[in-house]
Coordinates of C-alpha atoms (C1' of nucleotides) in Angstrom, one line a residue:
Chain M
X1 CA 52.4 18.5 -97.7
X2 CA 51.4 15.3 -99.1
X3 CA 54.3 12.9 -97.9
X4 CA 53.3 9.4 -96.2
X5 CA 55.2 10.3 -92.9
X6 CA 53.2 10.4 -89.6
X7 CA 52.0 13.8 -88.7
X8 CA 52.0 14.8 -85.1
X9 CA 49.2 17.5 -85.5
X10 CA 45.6 16.0 -86.1
X11 CA 45.0 16.3 -89.8
X12 CA 41.2 16.6 -89.4
X13 CA 41.7 19.9 -87.9
X14 CA 43.3 21.2 -90.9
X15 CA 40.5 20.9 -93.5
X16 CA 40.3 24.5 -94.2
X17 CA 43.8 25.5 -93.6
X18 CA 46.2 26.7 -96.5
X19 CA 49.5 24.8 -97.1
X20 CA 51.4 27.4 -95.2
X21 CA 49.2 27.0 -92.1
X22 CA 49.5 23.1 -92.1
X23 CA 53.4 23.5 -92.7
X24 CA 53.3 25.6 -89.4
X25 CA 51.1 23.3 -87.5
X26 CA 53.2 20.4 -88.4
X27 CA 56.5 22.1 -87.8
X28 CA 55.5 23.4 -84.5
X29 CA 54.6 20.0 -83.3
X30 CA 57.8 18.8 -84.3
X31 CA 59.6 21.5 -82.5
X32 CA 57.7 21.4 -79.5
X33 CA 58.1 17.6 -79.3
X34 CA 61.6 17.7 -79.5
X35 CA 61.5 15.8 -82.8
X36 CA 63.4 18.8 -84.2
X37 CA 66.0 19.7 -81.8
X38 CA 66.7 23.0 -80.5
X39 CA 69.5 24.7 -82.2
X40 CA 68.8 23.0 -85.7
X41 CA 69.0 25.3 -88.6
X42 CA 66.0 25.0 -90.8
X43 CA 66.4 26.2 -94.6
X44 CA 63.5 26.9 -96.7
X45 CA 64.8 24.9 -99.6
X46 CA 65.3 21.8 -97.5
X47 CA 61.8 22.2 -95.8
X48 CA 60.1 22.7 -99.2
X49 CA 61.5 19.6 -100.5
X50 CA 60.6 17.6 -97.4
X51 CA 56.8 18.9 -97.2
X52 CA 56.9 18.6 -101.2
X53 CA 55.7 22.3 -101.6
X54 CA 57.2 25.5 -102.8
X55 CA 59.0 27.9 -100.7
X56 CA 55.9 30.5 -100.5
X57 CA 54.0 28.6 -97.7
X58 CA 57.2 27.4 -96.2
X59 CA 58.1 31.2 -95.8
X60 CA 54.7 31.8 -94.5
X61 CA 54.9 29.1 -91.9
X62 CA 58.4 30.2 -90.8
X63 CA 57.1 33.8 -90.2
X64 CA 54.4 32.5 -87.9
X65 CA 56.7 30.2 -86.0
X66 CA 59.2 33.1 -85.4
X67 CA 56.2 35.3 -84.3
X68 CA 55.6 32.6 -81.6
X69 CA 59.3 32.6 -80.5
X70 CA 59.8 29.0 -81.2
X71 CA 62.4 29.8 -84.1
X72 CA 64.5 32.7 -84.7
X73 CA 64.9 34.1 -88.4
X74 CA 68.5 34.8 -89.1
X75 CA 70.3 35.9 -92.3
X76 CA 71.3 32.1 -93.2
X77 CA 68.5 30.0 -92.1
X78 CA 65.9 29.8 -89.5
X79 CA 67.4 28.6 -86.1
X80 CA 65.1 26.4 -83.9
X81 CA 64.5 27.8 -80.2
X82 CA 62.1 25.2 -79.0
X83 CA 60.7 24.9 -75.7
X84 CA 63.0 24.4 -72.7
X85 CA 61.5 24.2 -69.1
X86 CA 62.1 27.8 -68.9
X87 CA 60.1 28.8 -71.7
X88 CA 57.3 26.5 -70.7
X89 CA 57.2 28.3 -67.4
X90 CA 57.2 31.5 -69.1
X91 CA 54.1 30.5 -71.2
X92 CA 52.3 29.7 -68.2
X93 CA 53.3 32.9 -66.4
X94 CA 51.5 34.7 -69.4
X95 CA 48.6 32.3 -69.4
X96 CA 48.4 33.2 -65.6
X97 CA 48.6 36.9 -66.5
X98 CA 46.1 37.3 -69.1
X99 CA 43.5 34.8 -67.2
X100 CA 43.9 37.0 -64.1
X101 CA 43.3 40.1 -66.0
X102 CA 40.3 38.4 -67.7
X103 CA 38.9 37.3 -64.5
X104 CA 38.9 40.8 -63.1
X105 CA 36.8 42.0 -66.1
X106 CA 34.5 39.1 -65.9
X107 CA 33.8 40.2 -62.4
X108 CA 32.0 43.1 -63.8
X109 CA 30.1 41.3 -66.4
X110 CA 27.0 38.9 -66.5
X111 CA 28.7 35.4 -66.5
X112 CA 25.7 33.2 -67.0
X113 CA 26.1 32.5 -70.5
X114 CA 29.8 31.9 -70.3
X115 CA 29.3 29.4 -67.3
X116 CA 26.8 27.7 -69.5
X117 CA 29.1 27.5 -72.5
X118 CA 32.0 26.2 -70.3
X119 CA 29.8 23.5 -68.7
X120 CA 29.0 22.5 -72.2
X121 CA 32.7 22.2 -73.2
X122 CA 33.5 20.4 -70.0
X123 CA 30.7 17.8 -70.8
X124 CA 32.4 17.3 -74.0
X125 CA 35.7 16.7 -72.3
X126 CA 34.2 14.1 -70.3
X127 CA 33.0 12.4 -73.4
X128 CA 36.4 12.5 -75.0
X129 CA 37.8 10.9 -71.7
X130 CA 35.1 8.3 -71.9
X131 CA 36.2 7.3 -75.4
X132 CA 39.9 7.7 -74.7
X133 CA 40.0 10.5 -77.5
X134 CA 43.3 12.5 -76.3
X135 CA 43.2 14.8 -79.3
X136 CA 39.6 15.7 -78.8
X137 CA 40.0 16.2 -75.2
X138 CA 42.9 18.7 -75.9
X139 CA 40.6 20.6 -78.2
X140 CA 38.0 20.9 -75.9
X141 CA 40.5 22.1 -73.2
X142 CA 41.9 24.7 -75.3
X143 CA 38.3 25.7 -76.2
X144 CA 37.4 26.0 -72.6
X145 CA 40.3 28.6 -72.0
X146 CA 39.7 30.3 -75.2
X147 CA 35.9 30.9 -74.4
X148 CA 37.2 32.6 -71.1
X149 CA 39.4 34.8 -72.7
X150 CA 37.3 35.8 -75.7
X151 CA 34.3 36.4 -73.4
X152 CA 35.5 39.9 -72.5
X153 CA 35.9 40.9 -75.9
X154 CA 39.1 42.6 -75.4
X155 CA 40.9 42.7 -78.9
X156 CA 44.6 42.9 -77.6
X157 CA 44.0 40.4 -74.8
X158 CA 42.9 38.1 -77.7
X159 CA 45.8 39.0 -79.7
X160 CA 48.0 37.8 -77.0
X161 CA 46.0 34.5 -76.8
X162 CA 46.1 34.2 -80.6
X163 CA 50.0 34.3 -80.6
X164 CA 50.1 31.9 -77.4
X165 CA 47.5 29.5 -78.3
X166 CA 49.1 27.3 -80.8
X167 CA 52.1 26.6 -78.8
X168 CA 49.7 26.0 -75.8
X169 CA 47.8 23.7 -77.8
X170 CA 50.7 21.7 -78.9
X171 CA 51.8 21.3 -75.4
X172 CA 48.2 20.3 -74.3
X173 CA 48.1 17.8 -77.2
X174 CA 51.5 16.0 -76.3
X175 CA 50.8 16.1 -72.6
X176 CA 47.4 14.6 -73.0
X177 CA 48.4 11.8 -75.4
X178 CA 50.9 10.8 -72.8
X179 CA 48.4 10.8 -70.0
X180 CA 45.8 8.8 -71.8
X181 CA 48.2 6.2 -72.2
X182 CA 49.9 6.3 -68.8
X183 CA 48.1 8.5 -66.5
X184 CA 44.5 8.0 -66.9
X185 CA 43.7 8.7 -63.2
X186 CA 44.9 12.3 -63.9
X187 CA 41.6 13.1 -65.6
X188 CA 39.7 13.1 -62.5
X189 CA 41.6 15.9 -61.3
X190 CA 41.6 17.9 -64.2
X191 CA 37.7 17.7 -64.5
X192 CA 37.3 18.6 -60.9
X193 CA 39.8 21.5 -61.5
X194 CA 37.5 22.7 -64.3
X195 CA 34.5 22.5 -62.4
X196 CA 36.1 24.6 -59.8
X197 CA 37.1 27.1 -62.4
X198 CA 33.5 27.3 -63.7
X199 CA 32.1 27.7 -60.2
X200 CA 34.5 30.4 -59.5
X201 CA 33.4 32.4 -62.8
X202 CA 29.7 31.7 -61.7
X203 CA 30.2 33.1 -58.2
X204 CA 32.8 35.5 -59.3
X205 CA 35.0 34.2 -56.5
X206 CA 38.4 35.7 -57.0
X207 CA 40.2 33.5 -54.6
X208 CA 38.5 30.3 -56.1
X209 CA 39.6 31.2 -59.5
X210 CA 43.4 31.7 -58.4
X211 CA 43.3 28.6 -56.6
X212 CA 42.0 26.7 -59.6
X213 CA 44.3 28.4 -61.9
X214 CA 47.3 27.6 -59.9
X215 CA 46.4 24.1 -59.5
X216 CA 45.6 23.8 -63.1
X217 CA 49.3 25.4 -63.5
X218 CA 50.9 22.9 -61.4
X219 CA 49.0 20.1 -63.1
X220 CA 50.7 20.9 -66.3
X221 CA 53.9 22.4 -65.2
X222 CA 54.9 20.1 -62.5
X223 CA 54.6 17.4 -65.1
X224 CA 57.1 18.6 -67.6
X225 CA 59.6 15.7 -67.1
X226 CA 56.8 13.3 -67.8
X227 CA 56.2 15.5 -70.9
X228 CA 59.8 15.0 -72.3
X229 CA 59.4 11.4 -71.6
X230 CA 56.1 11.3 -73.8
X231 CA 57.9 13.4 -76.7
X232 CA 60.6 10.7 -76.9
X233 CA 57.7 8.1 -77.1
X234 CA 55.8 10.3 -79.7
X235 CA 58.9 10.8 -81.8
X236 CA 59.6 7.3 -82.7
X237 CA 59.5 6.5 -86.4
X238 CA 59.9 10.1 -87.8
X239 CA 63.2 11.2 -88.7
X240 CA 64.7 14.7 -87.9
X241 CA 64.5 17.5 -90.1
X242 CA 68.2 18.3 -90.7
X243 CA 71.3 16.1 -91.0
Chain X
X1 CA 58.7 51.4 -102.4
X2 CA 60.2 54.2 -104.1
X3 CA 57.3 56.6 -104.9
X4 CA 57.4 60.2 -104.2
X5 CA 54.8 60.3 -101.8
X6 CA 55.4 61.8 -98.3
X7 CA 56.1 58.9 -95.9
X8 CA 54.8 58.8 -92.4
X9 CA 57.3 56.5 -91.1
X10 CA 60.9 57.9 -90.6
X11 CA 62.8 56.6 -93.5
X12 CA 66.2 56.5 -91.8
X13 CA 64.9 53.9 -89.2
X14 CA 64.5 51.5 -92.4
X15 CA 68.1 51.4 -93.7
X16 CA 68.3 47.6 -93.0
X17 CA 64.7 46.7 -93.3
X18 CA 63.4 44.5 -96.2
X19 CA 60.9 45.7 -98.6
X20 CA 58.2 43.7 -96.8
X21 CA 59.0 45.6 -93.4
X22 CA 58.9 48.9 -95.0
X23 CA 55.6 48.4 -96.4
X24 CA 54.3 47.1 -93.2
X25 CA 55.8 50.2 -91.3
X26 CA 54.4 52.5 -93.8
X27 CA 51.1 51.2 -94.0
X28 CA 50.8 50.6 -90.2
X29 CA 51.2 54.5 -89.8
X30 CA 48.7 55.3 -92.5
X31 CA 46.4 53.1 -90.8
X32 CA 47.2 54.4 -87.2
X33 CA 46.8 58.0 -88.3
X34 CA 43.6 57.4 -89.9
X35 CA 44.8 58.1 -93.4
X36 CA 43.5 54.8 -94.6
X37 CA 40.3 54.7 -92.7
X38 CA 39.0 51.8 -90.7
X39 CA 36.7 49.7 -92.8
X40 CA 38.6 50.1 -96.0
X41 CA 39.4 47.0 -98.0
X42 CA 42.9 46.7 -99.0
X43 CA 43.7 44.3 -102.1
X44 CA 47.2 43.1 -102.6
X45 CA 47.5 44.0 -106.1
X46 CA 46.3 47.7 -105.5
X47 CA 48.9 47.8 -102.7
X48 CA 51.8 46.3 -104.9
X49 CA 50.9 48.8 -107.6
X50 CA 50.7 51.9 -105.1
X51 CA 54.1 50.8 -103.6
X52 CA 55.4 49.8 -106.7
X53 CA 56.7 46.4 -105.5
X54 CA 55.5 42.9 -106.2
X55 CA 52.8 40.9 -104.1
X56 CA 55.4 39.1 -102.1
X57 CA 56.4 41.8 -99.6
X58 CA 52.9 43.0 -99.7
X59 CA 51.9 39.9 -98.6
X60 CA 54.3 39.7 -96.1
X61 CA 53.2 43.2 -94.6
X62 CA 49.6 42.3 -94.5
X63 CA 50.5 39.1 -92.4
X64 CA 52.4 41.4 -90.0
X65 CA 49.6 44.0 -89.7
X66 CA 47.1 41.2 -89.3
X67 CA 49.0 39.8 -86.5
X68 CA 48.9 43.2 -84.7
X69 CA 45.2 43.2 -85.1
X70 CA 44.9 46.4 -87.0
X71 CA 43.6 44.6 -90.2
X72 CA 41.8 41.4 -90.8
X73 CA 42.6 39.1 -93.5
X74 CA 39.3 37.7 -95.3
X75 CA 38.7 35.7 -98.2
X76 CA 38.5 38.8 -100.6
X77 CA 40.8 41.4 -99.4
X78 CA 42.1 42.7 -96.0
X79 CA 39.8 44.9 -94.1
X80 CA 41.3 47.6 -92.2
X81 CA 40.4 47.6 -88.4
X82 CA 42.5 50.4 -87.3
X83 CA 42.7 52.1 -83.8
X84 CA 39.4 53.4 -82.3
X85 CA 39.7 54.6 -78.9
X86 CA 38.6 51.4 -77.4
X87 CA 41.5 49.8 -79.1
X88 CA 43.9 52.4 -77.7
X89 CA 42.8 51.8 -74.3
X90 CA 43.3 48.4 -74.8
X91 CA 46.7 48.8 -75.8
X92 CA 47.4 50.6 -72.6
X93 CA 46.0 47.8 -70.5
X94 CA 48.3 45.4 -71.9
X95 CA 51.2 47.8 -71.4
X96 CA 50.1 48.4 -67.9
X97 CA 49.8 44.6 -67.3
X98 CA 53.0 43.8 -68.8
X99 CA 55.1 46.5 -67.1
X100 CA 53.5 45.6 -63.9
X101 CA 54.5 42.1 -64.4
X102 CA 58.2 43.1 -65.3
X103 CA 58.5 45.2 -62.1
X104 CA 57.6 42.4 -60.0
X105 CA 60.6 40.6 -61.5
X106 CA 62.7 43.7 -61.2
X107 CA 62.3 44.0 -57.4
X108 CA 64.0 40.6 -57.2
X109 CA 67.0 41.7 -59.4
X110 CA 69.8 44.1 -59.5
X111 CA 68.5 47.3 -61.1
X112 CA 71.7 49.2 -61.0
X113 CA 72.5 48.6 -64.8
X114 CA 69.0 49.0 -65.9
X115 CA 68.7 52.3 -64.0
X116 CA 71.9 53.4 -65.7
X117 CA 70.8 52.6 -69.1
X118 CA 67.4 54.3 -68.4
X119 CA 69.1 57.6 -67.5
X120 CA 71.1 57.5 -70.5
X121 CA 68.0 57.2 -72.7
X122 CA 66.3 59.9 -70.7
X123 CA 69.5 62.2 -71.5
X124 CA 68.9 61.5 -75.0
X125 CA 65.1 62.3 -74.8
X126 CA 66.0 65.6 -73.3
X127 CA 68.6 66.3 -76.1
X128 CA 65.9 65.4 -78.6
X129 CA 63.4 68.0 -76.8
X130 CA 66.2 70.6 -76.9
X131 CA 66.6 70.0 -80.7
X132 CA 62.9 69.8 -81.4
X133 CA 63.2 66.1 -83.0
X134 CA 60.0 64.6 -82.5
X135 CA 60.9 61.5 -84.1
X136 CA 64.2 61.0 -82.2
X137 CA 62.3 61.5 -79.1
X138 CA 59.7 59.1 -79.8
X139 CA 62.5 56.6 -80.7
X140 CA 64.1 57.1 -77.2
X141 CA 60.6 56.9 -75.4
X142 CA 60.1 53.4 -77.0
X143 CA 63.5 52.4 -76.2
X144 CA 63.0 53.5 -72.6
X145 CA 60.2 51.1 -72.2
X146 CA 61.7 48.4 -74.4
X147 CA 64.7 48.3 -72.1
X148 CA 62.7 47.9 -69.0
X149 CA 60.7 45.0 -70.5
X150 CA 63.9 43.3 -72.0
X151 CA 65.7 43.5 -68.7
X152 CA 64.0 40.4 -67.1
X153 CA 64.7 38.3 -70.2
X154 CA 61.4 36.8 -70.3
X155 CA 61.1 35.5 -73.8
X156 CA 57.2 35.5 -73.9
X157 CA 56.7 38.8 -72.1
X158 CA 59.3 40.1 -74.8
X159 CA 56.9 38.2 -77.4
X160 CA 54.0 40.3 -76.3
X161 CA 56.1 43.4 -76.5
X162 CA 57.3 42.7 -80.1
X163 CA 53.9 42.4 -81.2
X164 CA 52.7 45.5 -79.4
X165 CA 55.6 47.7 -80.1
X166 CA 55.2 48.7 -83.6
X167 CA 51.5 50.0 -83.0
X168 CA 52.8 51.6 -79.9
X169 CA 55.7 53.4 -81.7
X170 CA 53.3 54.5 -84.3
X171 CA 51.0 56.1 -81.7
X172 CA 53.9 57.6 -80.0
X173 CA 55.3 59.1 -83.0
X174 CA 52.3 60.7 -84.2
X175 CA 51.3 61.9 -80.6
X176 CA 54.9 63.4 -80.2
X177 CA 54.9 65.1 -83.6
X178 CA 51.7 66.9 -82.5
X179 CA 53.2 68.1 -79.3
X180 CA 56.2 69.3 -80.6
X181 CA 54.2 71.8 -82.6
X182 CA 51.3 72.4 -80.1
X183 CA 52.1 71.4 -76.6
X184 CA 55.7 71.8 -76.2
X185 CA 55.2 72.3 -72.5
X186 CA 54.1 68.7 -72.0
X187 CA 57.7 67.5 -72.2
X188 CA 58.6 69.0 -69.0
X189 CA 55.9 66.6 -67.5
X190 CA 57.1 63.7 -69.5
X191 CA 60.6 63.9 -68.5
X192 CA 59.7 64.1 -64.7
X193 CA 57.6 61.2 -65.1
X194 CA 60.2 59.1 -66.6
X195 CA 62.6 60.4 -63.9
X196 CA 60.0 59.1 -61.5
X197 CA 59.9 55.9 -63.0
X198 CA 63.8 55.4 -62.9
X199 CA 63.5 56.4 -59.4
X200 CA 61.0 53.6 -58.7
X201 CA 63.1 51.0 -60.4
X202 CA 66.2 52.0 -58.6
X203 CA 64.4 52.0 -55.1
X204 CA 62.2 49.1 -56.0
X205 CA 59.2 51.2 -54.9
X206 CA 56.2 49.7 -56.2
X207 CA 53.7 52.5 -55.2
X208 CA 55.9 54.7 -57.1
X209 CA 56.1 52.7 -60.2
X210 CA 52.4 52.2 -60.4
X211 CA 51.8 56.1 -59.8
X212 CA 54.2 56.6 -62.6
X213 CA 52.9 54.2 -65.1
X214 CA 49.4 55.5 -64.5
X215 CA 50.3 59.2 -65.0
X216 CA 52.3 58.1 -68.1
X217 CA 49.0 56.2 -69.1
X218 CA 46.9 59.2 -68.5
X219 CA 49.6 61.4 -70.2
X220 CA 48.9 59.6 -73.5
X221 CA 45.5 58.2 -73.0
X222 CA 43.7 61.4 -71.9
X223 CA 44.9 63.2 -74.9
X224 CA 43.4 60.8 -77.5
X225 CA 41.3 63.6 -78.8
X226 CA 44.3 65.6 -79.6
X227 CA 45.8 62.8 -81.4
X228 CA 42.9 62.6 -83.7
X229 CA 43.3 66.2 -84.5
X230 CA 47.0 65.8 -85.1
X231 CA 46.1 62.8 -87.5
X232 CA 44.0 65.1 -89.6
X233 CA 46.8 67.5 -89.6
X234 CA 49.5 64.9 -90.7
X235 CA 47.3 63.4 -93.2
X236 CA 47.3 66.4 -95.3
X237 CA 48.8 65.9 -98.9
X238 CA 48.7 62.1 -99.0
X239 CA 45.7 60.5 -100.8
X240 CA 43.9 57.4 -99.3
X241 CA 44.8 53.9 -100.4
X242 CA 41.6 52.8 -101.8
X243 CA 38.8 54.7 -104.2
Chain H
dA1 C1' 102.0 23.3 -93.2
dC2 C1' 99.6 27.4 -93.8
dT3 C1' 97.5 31.6 -95.6
dA4 C1' 95.1 34.1 -99.2
dT5 C1' 92.2 34.0 -102.9
dA6 C1' 88.9 32.3 -106.1
dA7 C1' 85.3 29.1 -107.2
dT8 C1' 81.3 27.1 -105.8
dA9 C1' 77.1 26.0 -103.4
dC10 C1' 74.3 27.4 -100.7
dT11 C1' 71.0 31.2 -98.5
dT12 C1' 67.1 34.6 -98.4
dG13 C1' 64.4 38.4 -100.9
dT14 C1' 61.6 39.8 -104.6
dA15 C1' 59.4 39.5 -108.9
dT16 C1' 56.5 37.0 -111.9
dA17 C1' 53.4 33.2 -113.7
dC18 C1' 49.5 30.4 -113.2
dA19 C1' 45.5 28.1 -110.8
dA20 C1' 41.3 28.2 -108.4
dG21 C1' 37.8 30.5 -106.5
dT22 C1' 34.3 34.6 -105.6
dA23 C1' 31.8 38.7 -106.5
dT24 C1' 29.9 41.6 -109.9
dA25 C1' 27.8 42.7 -113.9
dC26 C1' 25.5 41.5 -117.7
dT27 C1' 22.3 39.1 -120.8
dC28 C1' 18.4 36.8 -121.8
dA29 C1' 13.9 35.0 -120.8
dA30 C1' 9.3 35.4 -118.6
Chain F
dT1 C1' 10.5 44.9 -114.6
dT2 C1' 12.1 40.9 -112.3
dG3 C1' 14.8 36.8 -112.0
dA4 C1' 18.0 33.1 -113.4
dG5 C1' 22.1 32.0 -115.1
dT6 C1' 26.4 33.0 -117.3
dA7 C1' 30.4 35.7 -118.6
dT8 C1' 34.0 38.5 -116.9
dA9 C1' 36.8 40.8 -113.9
dC10 C1' 38.5 40.6 -110.0
dT11 C1' 40.6 37.9 -105.5
dT12 C1' 44.0 35.1 -103.1
dG13 C1' 47.2 30.8 -102.7
dT14 C1' 51.0 28.5 -104.5
dA15 C1' 54.8 27.5 -107.7
dT16 C1' 58.8 29.2 -110.2
dA17 C1' 62.5 32.3 -111.7
dC18 C1' 65.9 35.2 -110.7
dA19 C1' 69.2 38.3 -108.3
dA20 C1' 72.0 39.3 -104.6
dG21 C1' 74.6 38.1 -100.8
dT22 C1' 77.2 34.7 -97.7
dA23 C1' 79.6 30.6 -96.0
dT24 C1' 82.4 27.1 -97.4
dT25 C1' 85.5 24.6 -100.0
dA26 C1' 89.0 24.2 -103.1
dT27 C1' 93.1 25.8 -105.1
dA28 C1' 97.5 28.0 -105.6
dG29 C1' 101.5 30.2 -103.8
dT30 C1' 104.8 30.6 -100.3

DNA sequence: ACTATAATACTTGTATACAAGTATACTCAA
DNA sequence: TTGAGTATACTTGTATACAAGTATTATAGT
């Protein structure tokens, strides 16, 4: 894990991660970005050689990615599933599903502290926009939704989130990096949308929340084609995994 | 993995499983059943010695159980979380959530084949009841719900199911073993309930489906206290993991 | 040219070895 | 008795070795 290649995943987010986790994060980004094409067969030995680590952390990484449904472990090799538009839609189905569930619980709770935390996070997002920091913006965006989901303290909803989060984060990272370069004006809408979400939580307004969720959904979902373009862009200079 | 202890998980279901999976299945049962108490700290070395395997499959098993939220990996050792009533309720929350989602999709599909498959599975359940085979019954019960969930071919809903399934299966196994001994009359109601579910799917009757789901929910959920009693019963003769 | 069989070069699964870090217990000093 | 510091026995993370199985390739026979 010490090669000189460009990494797609922000290295500073990995300060405490084990080698296995690092490999998983990086491999995930390469798969989501399309750098490693769907259908590719990954071998533990080749990956170990590429990342210059032993098979142990590679195996660990492959199990993680398999549990996220972006690869499939077979008898001989791991087959890359990747993310087609269908899968991305499905991810957002699940996000909608769990955030709707969460909101129903939130309605019965005191949401003052949560709303406050979300406001803070949104402020950070604004700063990230100001300083053109796509990665930091993505991080805060993910934290925004994580804060909402964790707030109801439902361990099995949190479990689903934990399984979904890495892929979501990857998607958001790629999407935001592209937009910071090409669609800077998008961020006004994104900020507005998050403000709407906070208002919905503060006011416990179910309709407003659904509206905001769906707009956020359309915001990412509708722009998938752009994302694929951006992936082409980001893929330059790094060679594919397999021959 | 060749010790002479009594196993809680049906060994014949593990014919093709790797050592790591076997350990995971067995450990999961011991945790769910309360045989290994919540709060216990599991060490890889001790587990490896107990199961008479190396640390590699043990590590694999621990990762699996951690992703299912029944243990928590820490710096020194894995802490058993287990299943309190809160967790069991949460599992059923999620089952309700995803099965409701699935049903909405089913309504837009041709459900003839699915209804047929479910009828077949239900027949098998009846045979299992007739021959007093709790494990076979549990297996078919799980397959019943799995068939429904898989039928919509939604990879991320399937992913959630895959994460939930092992724990659900364990709960059902323990619950059914107890009932076959103590509450045989329950099975009439369970069969009726599954028939209702099939009818709902065939007729695409949303209300009937919700009714059946909730009854099934109450059926297991309401009987948690019994389950704990049964766990005591099943736990006899096997000593705990830790000292 | 084509099939059957054997050799080979891969694959994963498991066991083991070693390194680095952490908690515990013990020793020595005040 | 109490406290600081050190030794020790544990822990996990990673690398490596080996075994068993599978696909592919090469070879021999027709």
